[in-house]
């Protein structure tokens, strides 16, 4: 397993490099987040040994369980839907929350971050395709929410946007959603959200396309750790 995870990571890194080169970007601009949900802490250790520093989890309980079993210098990203009543548990534990999609949640993060004496960095999650099964803002709600947060939540810093676009076998068909997120991010920056320079998009099957369209953070699970078995949990 050790060699498998390492060689998969090496393979992804070289594909990231090629994708960056194809569009004139520097590979260092792109962060590979290893999505370790459903996998044990021992797999996190193996990925860390292969040079990964950033890990993603989508469940609060699983994050809290796994994190203490792993090296202290890793950065954790919360990439799943966050319930307000669990917010206090992740403040101070994650470098970035990728999934803010309401003022209610932003206010709770703000309250908890203020109490902890910290500023929590977040991304706004966008669901531009309007898929009912997914969380996230419609594109026209991005600027109003960003402005509301800037006005009312001094302990929340908007670092950019995240999306989980519709699944398409043909990754070229996802390109339109990646382009859309890029335009929304540019618009935020133009409106003065100067810290909003992160675009979290691209997963195992489409990260190269996402890089070509400007992704700064890709979230890769199965291509590193193998197929997930949700029943094992
Ligand atoms: C599980 C998950 C991923 C990783 O998906 P893979 O297809 O396994 O790479 C990325 N982003 C989010 C939000 C996830 O929940």
PDB file of C-alpha atoms and ligand atoms in Angstrom:
ATOM      1  CA  UNK A   1       0.000   0.000   0.000  1.00  0.00           C
ATOM      2  CA  UNK A   2       2.856   2.344   0.839  1.00  0.00           C
ATOM      3  CA  UNK A   3       4.345   2.092  -2.650  1.00  0.00           C
ATOM      4  CA  UNK A   4       0.933   2.331  -4.267  1.00  0.00           C
ATOM      5  CA  UNK A   5       0.030   5.599  -2.567  1.00  0.00           C
ATOM      6  CA  UNK A   6       3.463   7.066  -3.240  1.00  0.00           C
ATOM      7  CA  UNK A   7       3.487   6.112  -6.910  1.00  0.00           C
ATOM      8  CA  UNK A   8      -0.075   7.382  -7.410  1.00  0.00           C
ATOM      9  CA  UNK A   9       0.935  10.712  -5.861  1.00  0.00           C
ATOM     10  CA  UNK A  10       4.019  10.894  -8.073  1.00  0.00           C
ATOM     11  CA  UNK A  11       1.819  10.188 -11.096  1.00  0.00           C
ATOM     12  CA  UNK A  12      -0.668  12.913 -10.139  1.00  0.00           C
ATOM     13  CA  UNK A  13       2.133  15.410  -9.538  1.00  0.00           C
ATOM     14  CA  UNK A  14       3.575  14.843 -12.992  1.00  0.00           C
ATOM     15  CA  UNK A  15       0.116  15.163 -14.577  1.00  0.00           C
ATOM     16  CA  UNK A  16      -0.373  18.407 -12.596  1.00  0.00           C
ATOM     17  CA  UNK A  17       2.922  19.695 -13.959  1.00  0.00           C
ATOM     18  CA  UNK A  18       2.039  18.861 -17.550  1.00  0.00           C
ATOM     19  CA  UNK A  19      -1.380  20.475 -17.211  1.00  0.00           C
ATOM     20  CA  UNK A  20       0.197  23.624 -15.735  1.00  0.00           C
ATOM     21  CA  UNK A  21       2.798  23.782 -18.485  1.00  0.00           C
ATOM     22  CA  UNK A  22       0.157  23.371 -21.186  1.00  0.00           C
ATOM     23  CA  UNK A  23      -1.473  26.616 -20.092  1.00  0.00           C
ATOM     24  CA  UNK A  24       1.589  28.578 -19.064  1.00  0.00           C
ATOM     25  CA  UNK A  25       1.141  28.282 -15.307  1.00  0.00           C
ATOM     26  CA  UNK A  26       3.714  27.394 -12.684  1.00  0.00           C
ATOM     27  CA  UNK A  27       3.080  24.042 -10.959  1.00  0.00           C
ATOM     28  CA  UNK A  28       3.874  25.647  -7.578  1.00  0.00           C
ATOM     29  CA  UNK A  29       0.713  27.744  -7.919  1.00  0.00           C
ATOM     30  CA  UNK A  30      -1.390  24.616  -7.491  1.00  0.00           C
ATOM     31  CA  UNK A  31      -1.965  22.832  -4.188  1.00  0.00           C
ATOM     32  CA  UNK A  32      -2.833  19.157  -4.172  1.00  0.00           C
ATOM     33  CA  UNK A  33      -5.280  18.407  -1.346  1.00  0.00           C
ATOM     34  CA  UNK A  34      -5.442  14.683  -0.594  1.00  0.00           C
ATOM     35  CA  UNK A  35      -9.042  13.862   0.326  1.00  0.00           C
ATOM     36  CA  UNK A  36      -8.675  11.238   3.031  1.00  0.00           C
ATOM     37  CA  UNK A  37     -12.358  10.743   3.939  1.00  0.00           C
ATOM     38  CA  UNK A  38     -13.155   7.084   4.723  1.00  0.00           C
ATOM     39  CA  UNK A  39      -9.432   6.209   4.804  1.00  0.00           C
ATOM     40  CA  UNK A  40      -7.506   5.495   8.005  1.00  0.00           C
ATOM     41  CA  UNK A  41      -4.908   7.771   9.591  1.00  0.00           C
ATOM     42  CA  UNK A  42      -2.239   5.291   8.489  1.00  0.00           C
ATOM     43  CA  UNK A  43      -3.010   6.191   4.851  1.00  0.00           C
ATOM     44  CA  UNK A  44      -2.657   9.874   5.725  1.00  0.00           C
ATOM     45  CA  UNK A  45       0.788   9.056   7.136  1.00  0.00           C
ATOM     46  CA  UNK A  46       1.760   7.334   3.876  1.00  0.00           C
ATOM     47  CA  UNK A  47       0.629  10.292   1.783  1.00  0.00           C
ATOM     48  CA  UNK A  48       2.445  12.671   4.148  1.00  0.00           C
ATOM     49  CA  UNK A  49       5.594  10.580   3.737  1.00  0.00           C
ATOM     50  CA  UNK A  50       5.230  11.098  -0.010  1.00  0.00           C
ATOM     51  CA  UNK A  51       5.241  14.868   0.513  1.00  0.00           C
ATOM     52  CA  UNK A  52       1.552  15.773   0.858  1.00  0.00           C
ATOM     53  CA  UNK A  53       0.890  18.529   3.394  1.00  0.00           C
ATOM     54  CA  UNK A  54      -2.772  19.285   2.703  1.00  0.00           C
ATOM     55  CA  UNK A  55      -5.612  16.919   3.552  1.00  0.00           C
ATOM     56  CA  UNK A  56      -9.368  17.217   3.091  1.00  0.00           C
ATOM     57  CA  UNK A  57     -12.194  15.775   5.179  1.00  0.00           C
ATOM     58  CA  UNK A  58     -15.937  16.208   4.763  1.00  0.00           C
ATOM     59  CA  UNK A  59     -17.257  15.045   8.146  1.00  0.00           C
ATOM     60  CA  UNK A  60     -16.547  16.815  11.423  1.00  0.00           C
ATOM     61  CA  UNK A  61     -16.498  13.675  13.531  1.00  0.00           C
ATOM     62  CA  UNK A  62     -14.120  11.856  11.208  1.00  0.00           C
ATOM     63  CA  UNK A  63     -11.799  14.862  11.086  1.00  0.00           C
ATOM     64  CA  UNK A  64     -11.688  15.130  14.880  1.00  0.00           C
ATOM     65  CA  UNK A  65     -10.949  11.441  15.180  1.00  0.00           C
ATOM     66  CA  UNK A  66      -8.240  11.248  12.522  1.00  0.00           C
ATOM     67  CA  UNK A  67      -6.381  14.497  13.016  1.00  0.00           C
ATOM     68  CA  UNK A  68      -4.847  13.714  16.444  1.00  0.00           C
ATOM     69  CA  UNK A  69      -3.467  10.437  15.048  1.00  0.00           C
ATOM     70  CA  UNK A  70      -1.446  12.188  12.372  1.00  0.00           C
ATOM     71  CA  UNK A  71       1.565  14.517  12.185  1.00  0.00           C
ATOM     72  CA  UNK A  72       1.038  17.979  13.656  1.00  0.00           C
ATOM     73  CA  UNK A  73       2.410  19.923  10.713  1.00  0.00           C
ATOM     74  CA  UNK A  74      -0.314  18.861   8.277  1.00  0.00           C
ATOM     75  CA  UNK A  75      -2.901  21.347   7.039  1.00  0.00           C
ATOM     76  CA  UNK A  76      -6.532  20.237   7.164  1.00  0.00           C
ATOM     77  CA  UNK A  77      -9.286  21.472   4.886  1.00  0.00           C
ATOM     78  CA  UNK A  78     -12.966  21.096   5.646  1.00  0.00           C
ATOM     79  CA  UNK A  79     -14.618  20.340   2.294  1.00  0.00           C
ATOM     80  CA  UNK A  80     -18.047  18.979   3.278  1.00  0.00           C
ATOM     81  CA  UNK A  81     -21.332  20.556   4.259  1.00  0.00           C
ATOM     82  CA  UNK A  82     -20.902  22.160   7.680  1.00  0.00           C
ATOM     83  CA  UNK A  83     -23.801  22.233  10.103  1.00  0.00           C
ATOM     84  CA  UNK A  84     -23.872  25.318  12.291  1.00  0.00           C
ATOM     85  CA  UNK A  85     -24.080  23.263  15.485  1.00  0.00           C
ATOM     86  CA  UNK A  86     -20.764  21.573  14.629  1.00  0.00           C
ATOM     87  CA  UNK A  87     -18.935  24.733  13.612  1.00  0.00           C
ATOM     88  CA  UNK A  88     -17.275  25.270  16.970  1.00  0.00           C
ATOM     89  CA  UNK A  89     -15.505  21.930  16.635  1.00  0.00           C
ATOM     90  CA  UNK A  90     -13.603  22.837  13.483  1.00  0.00           C
ATOM     91  CA  UNK A  91     -12.487  26.386  14.324  1.00  0.00           C
ATOM     92  CA  UNK A  92      -8.747  26.327  14.926  1.00  0.00           C
ATOM     93  CA  UNK A  93      -8.521  22.790  13.534  1.00  0.00           C
ATOM     94  CA  UNK A  94      -8.730  23.557   9.831  1.00  0.00           C
ATOM     95  CA  UNK A  95      -6.830  26.090   7.742  1.00  0.00           C
ATOM     96  CA  UNK A  96      -9.696  26.539   5.301  1.00  0.00           C
ATOM     97  CA  UNK A  97     -13.433  25.821   5.260  1.00  0.00           C
ATOM     98  CA  UNK A  98     -14.392  25.291   1.586  1.00  0.00           C
ATOM     99  CA  UNK A  99     -18.145  25.162   2.013  1.00  0.00           C
ATOM    100  CA  UNK A 100     -19.680  28.423   3.242  1.00  0.00           C
ATOM    101  CA  UNK A 101     -22.984  28.980   1.473  1.00  0.00           C
ATOM    102  CA  UNK A 102     -25.144  31.014   3.851  1.00  0.00           C
ATOM    103  CA  UNK A 103     -24.996  34.097   6.045  1.00  0.00           C
ATOM    104  CA  UNK A 104     -26.249  31.996   8.928  1.00  0.00           C
ATOM    105  CA  UNK A 105     -23.222  29.696   8.722  1.00  0.00           C
ATOM    106  CA  UNK A 106     -20.815  32.600   8.175  1.00  0.00           C
ATOM    107  CA  UNK A 107     -22.143  34.347  11.286  1.00  0.00           C
ATOM    108  CA  UNK A 108     -21.692  31.222  13.365  1.00  0.00           C
ATOM    109  CA  UNK A 109     -18.119  30.786  12.089  1.00  0.00           C
ATOM    110  CA  UNK A 110     -17.502  34.447  12.897  1.00  0.00           C
ATOM    111  CA  UNK A 111     -18.830  34.073  16.433  1.00  0.00           C
ATOM    112  CA  UNK A 112     -16.751  30.968  17.106  1.00  0.00           C
ATOM    113  CA  UNK A 113     -13.603  32.372  15.517  1.00  0.00           C
ATOM    114  CA  UNK A 114     -13.934  35.577  17.542  1.00  0.00           C
ATOM    115  CA  UNK A 115     -14.324  33.547  20.744  1.00  0.00           C
ATOM    116  CA  UNK A 116     -11.195  31.587  19.847  1.00  0.00           C
ATOM    117  CA  UNK A 117      -9.314  34.793  19.046  1.00  0.00           C
ATOM    118  CA  UNK A 118      -8.682  33.794  15.452  1.00  0.00           C
ATOM    119  CA  UNK A 119      -9.687  34.693  11.910  1.00  0.00           C
ATOM    120  CA  UNK A 120     -11.115  31.747   9.968  1.00  0.00           C
ATOM    121  CA  UNK A 121     -10.336  31.589   6.269  1.00  0.00           C
ATOM    122  CA  UNK A 122     -13.210  30.332   4.120  1.00  0.00           C
ATOM    123  CA  UNK A 123     -14.298  29.734   0.551  1.00  0.00           C
ATOM    124  CA  UNK A 124     -17.817  30.296  -0.721  1.00  0.00           C
ATOM    125  CA  UNK A 125     -19.253  27.126  -2.246  1.00  0.00           C
ATOM    126  CA  UNK A 126     -20.947  27.719  -5.578  1.00  0.00           C
ATOM    127  CA  UNK A 127     -23.510  25.451  -7.220  1.00  0.00           C
ATOM    128  CA  UNK A 128     -23.782  27.323 -10.494  1.00  0.00           C
ATOM    129  CA  UNK A 129     -25.522  24.428 -12.241  1.00  0.00           C
ATOM    130  CA  UNK A 130     -28.266  24.558  -9.603  1.00  0.00           C
ATOM    131  CA  UNK A 131     -28.085  20.824  -8.899  1.00  0.00           C
ATOM    132  CA  UNK A 132     -30.639  20.002  -6.226  1.00  0.00           C
ATOM    133  CA  UNK A 133     -28.552  17.261  -4.652  1.00  0.00           C
ATOM    134  CA  UNK A 134     -25.682  19.640  -3.954  1.00  0.00           C
ATOM    135  CA  UNK A 135     -25.109  22.471  -1.543  1.00  0.00           C
ATOM    136  CA  UNK A 136     -23.827  25.848  -2.632  1.00  0.00           C
ATOM    137  CA  UNK A 137     -24.858  29.287  -3.844  1.00  0.00           C
ATOM    138  CA  UNK A 138     -26.285  30.190  -7.204  1.00  0.00           C
ATOM    139  CA  UNK A 139     -23.855  32.449  -9.026  1.00  0.00           C
ATOM    140  CA  UNK A 140     -25.909  35.601  -8.495  1.00  0.00           C
ATOM    141  CA  UNK A 141     -25.837  35.077  -4.719  1.00  0.00           C
ATOM    142  CA  UNK A 142     -22.028  35.065  -4.500  1.00  0.00           C
ATOM    143  CA  UNK A 143     -21.426  38.822  -4.387  1.00  0.00           C
ATOM    144  CA  UNK A 144     -24.290  39.621  -1.960  1.00  0.00           C
ATOM    145  CA  UNK A 145     -23.076  36.956   0.480  1.00  0.00           C
ATOM    146  CA  UNK A 146     -19.455  38.091   0.156  1.00  0.00           C
ATOM    147  CA  UNK A 147     -20.519  41.670   0.865  1.00  0.00           C
ATOM    148  CA  UNK A 148     -22.627  40.606   3.828  1.00  0.00           C
ATOM    149  CA  UNK A 149     -19.711  38.687   5.302  1.00  0.00           C
ATOM    150  CA  UNK A 150     -17.298  41.587   4.730  1.00  0.00           C
ATOM    151  CA  UNK A 151     -19.708  43.907   6.520  1.00  0.00           C
ATOM    152  CA  UNK A 152     -20.709  41.731   9.453  1.00  0.00           C
ATOM    153  CA  UNK A 153     -18.092  39.051  10.056  1.00  0.00           C
ATOM    154  CA  UNK A 154     -14.729  40.549  10.941  1.00  0.00           C
ATOM    155  CA  UNK A 155     -13.349  37.159  12.019  1.00  0.00           C
ATOM    156  CA  UNK A 156     -14.098  35.507   8.680  1.00  0.00           C
ATOM    157  CA  UNK A 157     -11.828  36.057   5.696  1.00  0.00           C
ATOM    158  CA  UNK A 158     -13.057  35.112   2.223  1.00  0.00           C
ATOM    159  CA  UNK A 159     -10.210  33.458   0.351  1.00  0.00           C
ATOM    160  CA  UNK A 160     -12.080  32.453  -2.795  1.00  0.00           C
ATOM    161  CA  UNK A 161     -14.544  29.988  -4.273  1.00  0.00           C
ATOM    162  CA  UNK A 162     -15.149  26.252  -4.387  1.00  0.00           C
ATOM    163  CA  UNK A 163     -17.426  24.083  -6.473  1.00  0.00           C
ATOM    164  CA  UNK A 164     -18.367  20.479  -7.122  1.00  0.00           C
ATOM    165  CA  UNK A 165     -19.593  20.686 -10.720  1.00  0.00           C
ATOM    166  CA  UNK A 166     -21.947  18.209 -12.379  1.00  0.00           C
ATOM    167  CA  UNK A 167     -20.277  14.894 -13.089  1.00  0.00           C
ATOM    168  CA  UNK A 168     -19.406  14.456 -16.747  1.00  0.00           C
ATOM    169  CA  UNK A 169     -17.639  11.435 -18.159  1.00  0.00           C
ATOM    170  CA  UNK A 170     -16.204  13.730 -20.821  1.00  0.00           C
ATOM    171  CA  UNK A 171     -14.221  16.251 -18.773  1.00  0.00           C
ATOM    172  CA  UNK A 172     -14.359  18.788 -21.573  1.00  0.00           C
ATOM    173  CA  UNK A 173     -18.038  19.230 -20.712  1.00  0.00           C
ATOM    174  CA  UNK A 174     -17.118  20.307 -17.168  1.00  0.00           C
ATOM    175  CA  UNK A 175     -14.961  23.083 -18.538  1.00  0.00           C
ATOM    176  CA  UNK A 176     -17.877  25.522 -18.756  1.00  0.00           C
ATOM    177  CA  UNK A 177     -18.431  25.242 -14.961  1.00  0.00           C
ATOM    178  CA  UNK A 178     -14.735  25.731 -14.230  1.00  0.00           C
ATOM    179  CA  UNK A 179     -14.682  28.800 -16.462  1.00  0.00           C
ATOM    180  CA  UNK A 180     -17.725  30.166 -14.683  1.00  0.00           C
ATOM    181  CA  UNK A 181     -16.076  29.851 -11.260  1.00  0.00           C
ATOM    182  CA  UNK A 182     -12.973  31.585 -12.579  1.00  0.00           C
ATOM    183  CA  UNK A 183     -15.045  34.531 -13.821  1.00  0.00           C
ATOM    184  CA  UNK A 184     -16.880  34.768 -10.477  1.00  0.00           C
ATOM    185  CA  UNK A 185     -13.574  34.809  -8.612  1.00  0.00           C
ATOM    186  CA  UNK A 186     -12.153  37.517 -10.877  1.00  0.00           C
ATOM    187  CA  UNK A 187     -15.302  39.550 -10.253  1.00  0.00           C
ATOM    188  CA  UNK A 188     -14.876  39.244  -6.478  1.00  0.00           C
ATOM    189  CA  UNK A 189     -11.280  40.395  -6.680  1.00  0.00           C
ATOM    190  CA  UNK A 190     -12.259  43.313  -8.890  1.00  0.00           C
ATOM    191  CA  UNK A 191     -14.800  44.334  -6.269  1.00  0.00           C
ATOM    192  CA  UNK A 192     -12.037  44.614  -3.701  1.00  0.00           C
ATOM    193  CA  UNK A 193     -11.985  41.158  -2.121  1.00  0.00           C
ATOM    194  CA  UNK A 194      -8.235  41.139  -2.385  1.00  0.00           C
ATOM    195  CA  UNK A 195      -7.699  37.903  -0.461  1.00  0.00           C
ATOM    196  CA  UNK A 196     -10.075  35.952  -2.694  1.00  0.00           C
ATOM    197  CA  UNK A 197      -7.383  34.338  -4.817  1.00  0.00           C
ATOM    198  CA  UNK A 198      -8.226  30.647  -4.280  1.00  0.00           C
ATOM    199  CA  UNK A 199     -10.168  28.504  -6.754  1.00  0.00           C
ATOM    200  CA  UNK A 200     -10.882  25.077  -5.279  1.00  0.00           C
ATOM    201  CA  UNK A 201     -12.029  22.876  -8.150  1.00  0.00           C
ATOM    202  CA  UNK A 202     -11.071  19.627  -9.822  1.00  0.00           C
ATOM    203  CA  UNK A 203     -11.247  16.070  -8.435  1.00  0.00           C
ATOM    204  CA  UNK A 204      -9.751  12.706  -9.385  1.00  0.00           C
ATOM    205  CA  UNK A 205     -11.232  12.493 -12.857  1.00  0.00           C
ATOM    206  CA  UNK A 206     -11.083  16.128 -13.947  1.00  0.00           C
ATOM    207  CA  UNK A 207      -8.244  17.881 -12.120  1.00  0.00           C
ATOM    208  CA  UNK A 208      -6.188  18.479 -15.265  1.00  0.00           C
ATOM    209  CA  UNK A 209      -9.076  20.330 -16.905  1.00  0.00           C
ATOM    210  CA  UNK A 210      -9.576  22.313 -13.687  1.00  0.00           C
ATOM    211  CA  UNK A 211      -5.905  23.326 -13.692  1.00  0.00           C
ATOM    212  CA  UNK A 212      -6.199  24.470 -17.301  1.00  0.00           C
ATOM    213  CA  UNK A 213      -9.121  26.667 -16.211  1.00  0.00           C
ATOM    214  CA  UNK A 214      -7.325  28.248 -13.264  1.00  0.00           C
ATOM    215  CA  UNK A 215      -7.717  25.948 -10.243  1.00  0.00           C
ATOM    216  CA  UNK A 216      -5.327  26.820  -7.416  1.00  0.00           C
ATOM    217  CA  UNK A 217      -6.419  23.910  -5.193  1.00  0.00           C
ATOM    218  CA  UNK A 218      -7.466  20.487  -6.465  1.00  0.00           C
ATOM    219  CA  UNK A 219      -9.176  17.944  -4.183  1.00  0.00           C
ATOM    220  CA  UNK A 220      -8.149  14.401  -5.039  1.00  0.00           C
ATOM    221  CA  UNK A 221      -9.334  11.296  -3.184  1.00  0.00           C
ATOM    222  CA  UNK A 222      -9.713   8.045  -5.101  1.00  0.00           C
ATOM    223  CA  UNK A 223      -6.833   8.703  -7.497  1.00  0.00           C
ATOM    224  CA  UNK A 224      -4.528   8.696  -4.447  1.00  0.00           C
ATOM    225  CA  UNK A 225      -6.116   6.296  -1.981  1.00  0.00           C
ATOM    226  CA  UNK A 226      -8.169   4.009  -4.240  1.00  0.00           C
ATOM    227  CA  UNK A 227     -11.903   3.376  -4.362  1.00  0.00           C
ATOM    228  CA  UNK A 228     -13.759   4.351  -1.213  1.00  0.00           C
ATOM    229  CA  UNK A 229     -15.669   1.795   0.780  1.00  0.00           C
ATOM    230  CA  UNK A 230     -18.319   3.716   2.714  1.00  0.00           C
ATOM    231  CA  UNK A 231     -19.524   0.568   4.500  1.00  0.00           C
ATOM    232  CA  UNK A 232     -16.220   0.054   6.254  1.00  0.00           C
ATOM    233  CA  UNK A 233     -16.852   3.094   8.452  1.00  0.00           C
TER     234      UNK A 233
HETATM  235  C1  LIG B   1     -14.824  13.178  -1.880  1.00  0.00           C
HETATM  236  C2  LIG B   1     -14.608  14.568  -2.349  1.00  0.00           C
HETATM  237  C3  LIG B   1     -13.570  14.868  -3.258  1.00  0.00           C
HETATM  238  C4  LIG B   1     -12.655  13.822  -3.850  1.00  0.00           C
HETATM  239  O1  LIG B   1     -13.303  13.109  -4.854  1.00  0.00           O
HETATM  240  P1  LIG B   1     -12.506  12.000  -5.728  1.00  0.00           P
HETATM  241  O2  LIG B   1     -13.370  11.789  -6.892  1.00  0.00           O
HETATM  242  O3  LIG B   1     -12.362  10.793  -4.850  1.00  0.00           O
HETATM  243  O4  LIG B   1     -11.192  12.577  -6.079  1.00  0.00           O
HETATM  244  C5  LIG B   1     -13.401  16.190  -3.625  1.00  0.00           C
HETATM  245  N1  LIG B   1     -14.186  17.170  -3.138  1.00  0.00           N
HETATM  246  C6  LIG B   1     -15.180  16.928  -2.260  1.00  0.00           C
HETATM  247  C7  LIG B   1     -15.998  18.052  -1.755  1.00  0.00           C
HETATM  248  C8  LIG B   1     -15.414  15.619  -1.838  1.00  0.00           C
HETATM  249  O5  LIG B   1     -16.421  15.390  -0.971  1.00  0.00           O
END
